[in-house]
Amino acid sequence: DTGVSQDPRHKITKRGQNVTFRCDPISEHNRLYWYRQTLGQGPEFLTYFQNEAQLEKSRLLSDRFSAERPKGSFSTLEIQRTEQGDSAMYLCASSYTQGNTEAFFGQGTRLTVV
Amino acid sequence: AQKVTQAQTEISVVEKEDVTLDCVYETRDTTYYLFWYKQPPSGELVFLIRRNSFDEQNEISGRYSWNFQKSTSSFNFTITASQVVDSAVYFCALSEAEASGGSYIPTFGRGTSLIVHP
């Protein structure tokens, strides 16, 4: 396993369209995180999964956003009715469950809403 | 609530200079973890180091060193003899247990952009 992979790397969409991103974590990792990063900012937490259970969602995750991790392996993040403010880098990370472990990040999906 | 402050937005140095990136954190927990990540222009966040709240020993790894001081809630990162390849954005992060219900969700600072000129 070479690390966390995300697909696509880049996505350009028209305002109002739906988009879906995929994340494949490191296979032994139970936890999977989604973050959003805008220019000049650090990653902001959106949500995380422990195996297939979505345990926490940030207030940044509006009702247009939904995330799934159906079998506790890969995850998808869907944005419905995209808005220009959704333009950002969407980062996925995975880690072991224990607190004393670091998260490993994928290369991100850069979303541009035009 | 946990918070990480990286007051330096951008630092510019000439190759071979030493540079220190500051990180100040806030937490009410006694058990927490601190991290540094590097984000090169390619965009992927690369893990550099993890430190737990009970271990204040400083660490050195090659040209990199970290100074953790609980008394000042700081976890600073020094690059010795900087190189052009060190140019990147560096993020400090904190994860804690009790305040987030045991979730240990990493919270990141805004990052410091380091530019190393040849």
Short mmCIF file of C-alpha atoms in Angstrom, two decimals:
data_model
loop_
_atom_site.label_atom_id
_atom_site.label_comp_id
_atom_site.label_asym_id
_atom_site.label_seq_id
_atom_site.Cartn_x
_atom_site.Cartn_y
_atom_site.Cartn_z
CA ASP A 1 0.00 0.00 0.00
CA THR A 2 1.56 3.24 -1.10
CA GLY A 3 -0.50 5.68 0.93
CA VAL A 4 -3.76 7.57 0.80
CA SER A 5 -5.06 8.14 -2.70
CA GLN A 6 -7.72 10.57 -3.84
CA ASP A 7 -9.61 10.80 -7.08
CA PRO A 8 -9.94 12.97 -9.04
CA ARG A 9 -6.99 15.28 -8.46
CA HIS A 10 -8.77 18.19 -10.08
CA LYS A 11 -12.41 18.91 -10.74
CA ILE A 12 -13.97 21.89 -12.47
CA THR A 13 -17.72 22.10 -12.27
CA LYS A 14 -20.46 24.58 -12.95
CA ARG A 15 -22.32 26.12 -10.09
CA GLY A 16 -25.33 24.04 -9.15
CA GLN A 17 -23.86 20.73 -10.27
CA ASN A 18 -23.19 17.81 -7.95
CA VAL A 19 -19.69 16.43 -7.49
CA THR A 20 -18.33 13.34 -5.78
CA PHE A 21 -14.80 12.67 -4.60
CA ARG A 22 -13.26 9.38 -3.60
CA CYS A 23 -10.63 8.56 -1.01
CA ASP A 24 -8.82 5.27 -0.55
CA PRO A 25 -7.07 5.23 2.83
CA ILE A 26 -4.12 3.19 3.96
CA SER A 27 -5.61 -0.27 4.29
CA GLU A 28 -4.84 -0.94 7.97
CA HIS A 29 -6.20 2.41 9.12
CA ASN A 30 -9.54 2.49 10.93
CA ARG A 31 -9.96 6.25 10.87
CA LEU A 32 -10.62 8.36 7.84
CA TYR A 33 -10.84 12.16 7.88
CA TRP A 34 -12.02 14.74 5.41
CA TYR A 35 -10.60 18.25 5.54
CA ARG A 36 -11.03 21.33 3.39
CA GLN A 37 -8.23 23.76 2.66
CA THR A 38 -8.57 27.17 1.05
CA LEU A 39 -5.76 29.38 -0.15
CA GLY A 40 -3.55 30.64 2.65
CA GLN A 41 -5.33 28.60 5.30
CA GLY A 42 -4.64 25.41 7.14
CA PRO A 43 -6.76 22.31 6.67
CA GLU A 44 -10.18 22.62 8.31
CA PHE A 45 -11.87 19.53 9.68
CA LEU A 46 -15.08 18.43 7.98
CA THR A 47 -15.86 14.94 9.23
CA TYR A 48 -14.34 11.63 10.23
CA PHE A 49 -15.15 7.93 10.22
CA GLN A 50 -14.19 5.18 12.57
CA ASN A 51 -14.49 2.14 10.31
CA GLU A 52 -17.88 2.64 8.61
CA ALA A 53 -19.37 4.88 11.31
CA GLN A 54 -19.38 8.62 10.78
CA LEU A 55 -18.67 9.85 14.30
CA GLU A 56 -18.34 13.58 14.00
CA LYS A 57 -19.23 16.34 11.60
CA SER A 58 -18.02 19.91 11.66
CA ARG A 59 -20.43 22.82 11.43
CA LEU A 60 -18.64 23.54 8.14
CA LEU A 61 -20.36 20.48 6.70
CA SER A 62 -23.59 21.98 5.45
CA ASP A 63 -26.54 19.82 4.45
CA ARG A 64 -25.32 19.97 0.84
CA PHE A 65 -22.36 17.82 1.87
CA SER A 66 -22.58 14.12 2.56
CA ALA A 67 -19.88 11.58 3.22
CA GLU A 68 -19.96 7.82 3.32
CA ARG A 69 -17.64 4.98 4.06
CA PRO A 70 -19.86 2.02 3.31
CA LYS A 71 -17.60 -0.90 4.09
CA GLY A 72 -15.08 0.80 6.27
CA SER A 73 -12.61 1.03 3.43
CA PHE A 74 -12.86 3.79 0.80
CA SER A 75 -14.91 6.91 1.38
CA THR A 76 -16.81 9.33 -0.81
CA LEU A 77 -17.59 12.98 -0.26
CA GLU A 78 -20.47 14.41 -2.27
CA ILE A 79 -21.32 18.06 -2.64
CA GLN A 80 -24.75 18.83 -4.02
CA ARG A 81 -25.72 22.06 -5.75
CA THR A 82 -22.18 23.36 -5.67
CA GLU A 83 -21.54 27.04 -4.95
CA GLN A 84 -18.51 29.15 -5.76
CA GLY A 85 -17.63 29.17 -2.08
CA ASP A 86 -17.11 25.42 -2.25
CA SER A 87 -13.99 25.96 -4.36
CA ALA A 88 -11.15 24.55 -2.28
CA MET A 89 -8.76 21.64 -1.88
CA TYR A 90 -10.48 18.66 -0.29
CA LEU A 91 -8.05 16.53 1.66
CA CYS A 92 -8.51 13.01 2.90
CA ALA A 93 -6.40 11.48 5.65
CA SER A 94 -6.30 8.19 7.49
CA SER A 95 -4.82 6.93 10.73
CA TYR A 96 -4.99 4.20 13.30
CA THR A 97 -7.59 4.60 16.02
CA GLN A 98 -5.28 5.40 18.89
CA GLY A 99 -4.75 9.06 19.71
CA ASN A 100 -1.00 8.76 19.66
CA THR A 101 -0.79 8.24 15.94
CA GLU A 102 -0.40 10.65 13.11
CA ALA A 103 -2.73 11.08 10.16
CA PHE A 104 -1.42 10.49 6.66
CA PHE A 105 -2.81 12.65 3.91
CA GLY A 106 -3.62 12.13 0.28
CA GLN A 107 -2.73 14.61 -2.43
CA GLY A 108 -6.15 16.17 -2.33
CA THR A 109 -8.85 16.99 -4.84
CA ARG A 110 -8.85 20.58 -6.03
CA LEU A 111 -12.40 21.71 -6.76
CA THR A 112 -13.11 24.79 -8.82
CA VAL A 113 -16.71 25.92 -9.13
CA VAL A 114 -17.31 28.29 -12.03
CA ALA B 1 -11.39 24.50 22.65
CA GLN B 2 -8.13 23.62 21.04
CA LYS B 3 -6.32 26.21 19.00
CA VAL B 4 -3.03 26.44 17.13
CA THR B 5 -1.41 29.75 16.25
CA GLN B 6 1.35 30.15 13.71
CA ALA B 7 1.99 33.87 13.79
CA GLN B 8 4.54 33.89 10.98
CA THR B 9 2.71 33.93 7.68
CA GLU B 10 5.79 33.89 5.50
CA ILE B 11 9.52 33.63 6.11
CA SER B 12 12.15 34.24 3.48
CA VAL B 13 15.75 33.14 3.99
CA VAL B 14 18.85 32.55 1.96
CA GLU B 15 20.17 29.04 1.60
CA LYS B 16 22.29 27.80 4.53
CA GLU B 17 20.62 30.12 7.01
CA ASP B 18 18.96 28.61 10.07
CA VAL B 19 15.26 29.29 10.44
CA THR B 20 12.76 28.71 13.25
CA LEU B 21 9.04 28.33 12.69
CA ASP B 22 6.91 29.17 15.69
CA CYS B 23 3.87 27.30 16.94
CA VAL B 24 1.80 28.22 19.99
CA TYR B 25 -1.13 26.10 21.07
CA GLU B 26 -4.05 26.28 23.47
CA THR B 27 -5.65 23.33 25.18
CA ARG B 28 -7.31 22.51 28.47
CA ASP B 29 -6.44 18.83 28.21
CA THR B 30 -3.54 17.23 29.97
CA THR B 31 -3.19 14.58 27.27
CA TYR B 32 -2.62 15.89 23.79
CA TYR B 33 -0.43 15.42 20.76
CA LEU B 34 1.41 17.93 18.63
CA PHE B 35 2.44 17.48 15.02
CA TRP B 36 4.33 19.20 12.26
CA TYR B 37 3.53 18.68 8.60
CA LYS B 38 5.18 19.95 5.43
CA GLN B 39 3.14 20.88 2.36
CA PRO B 40 5.32 21.30 -0.73
CA PRO B 41 3.96 22.91 -3.91
CA SER B 42 2.62 19.51 -5.02
CA GLY B 43 0.01 19.86 -2.27
CA GLU B 44 0.33 16.67 -0.27
CA LEU B 45 0.77 17.12 3.47
CA VAL B 46 3.82 15.20 4.62
CA PHE B 47 4.07 14.14 8.25
CA LEU B 48 7.28 15.24 9.98
CA ILE B 49 6.94 14.62 13.70
CA ARG B 50 4.56 13.75 16.52
CA ARG B 51 5.11 14.67 20.16
CA ASN B 52 2.91 13.77 23.13
CA SER B 53 2.22 16.11 26.02
CA PHE B 54 4.17 14.01 28.51
CA ASP B 55 7.40 14.07 26.58
CA GLU B 56 9.16 17.40 26.60
CA GLN B 57 12.41 16.07 25.25
CA ASN B 58 13.59 17.99 22.26
CA GLU B 59 14.14 16.01 19.12
CA ILE B 60 16.64 16.26 16.32
CA SER B 61 16.38 14.57 12.96
CA GLY B 62 19.13 15.55 10.58
CA ARG B 63 18.79 19.26 9.88
CA TYR B 64 15.42 19.40 11.64
CA SER B 65 14.91 19.97 15.35
CA TRP B 66 11.89 20.58 17.51
CA ASN B 67 11.63 22.42 20.81
CA PHE B 68 8.59 21.58 22.94
CA GLN B 69 7.99 23.77 25.97
CA LYS B 70 4.81 23.20 27.96
CA SER B 71 5.51 26.26 30.12
CA THR B 72 5.00 28.52 27.12
CA SER B 73 2.67 26.17 25.17
CA SER B 74 5.02 26.21 22.25
CA PHE B 75 6.31 23.61 19.83
CA ASN B 76 8.82 25.33 17.59
CA PHE B 77 10.54 23.85 14.57
CA THR B 78 14.07 24.76 13.48
CA ILE B 79 15.69 23.96 10.17
CA THR B 80 19.47 24.22 10.27
CA ALA B 81 21.39 25.14 7.13
CA SER B 82 18.24 25.56 5.07
CA GLN B 83 18.11 24.35 1.49
CA VAL B 84 15.97 25.34 -1.48
CA VAL B 85 14.14 22.01 -1.20
CA ASP B 86 12.89 23.09 2.23
CA SER B 87 10.67 25.67 0.55
CA ALA B 88 7.11 24.72 1.47
CA VAL B 89 4.26 25.58 3.78
CA TYR B 90 4.69 24.11 7.25
CA PHE B 91 1.74 23.34 9.48
CA CYS B 92 1.62 22.75 13.20
CA ALA B 93 -1.32 20.67 14.49
CA LEU B 94 -2.80 19.63 17.83
CA SER B 95 -5.07 16.76 18.76
CA GLU B 96 -6.56 16.32 22.18
CA ALA B 97 -8.76 13.81 23.94
CA GLU B 98 -11.22 15.12 26.48
CA ALA B 99 -12.28 18.35 24.81
CA SER B 100 -13.28 16.48 21.68
CA GLY B 101 -14.87 13.58 23.48
CA GLY B 102 -11.92 11.33 22.97
CA SER B 103 -11.84 11.92 19.25
CA TYR B 104 -8.27 13.17 18.83
CA ILE B 105 -9.16 15.13 15.74
CA PRO B 106 -6.14 17.12 14.53
CA THR B 107 -6.61 20.90 14.44
CA PHE B 108 -4.22 22.79 12.22
CA GLY B 109 -2.67 26.23 12.34
CA ARG B 110 -2.78 28.53 9.32
CA GLY B 111 0.70 27.53 8.28
CA THR B 112 3.98 29.32 7.66
CA SER B 113 5.25 29.62 4.13
CA LEU B 114 9.01 29.18 4.03
CA ILE B 115 10.88 30.43 0.99
CA VAL B 116 14.53 29.51 0.73
CA HIS B 117 16.45 31.46 -1.89
CA PRO B 118 19.56 30.02 -3.51
#
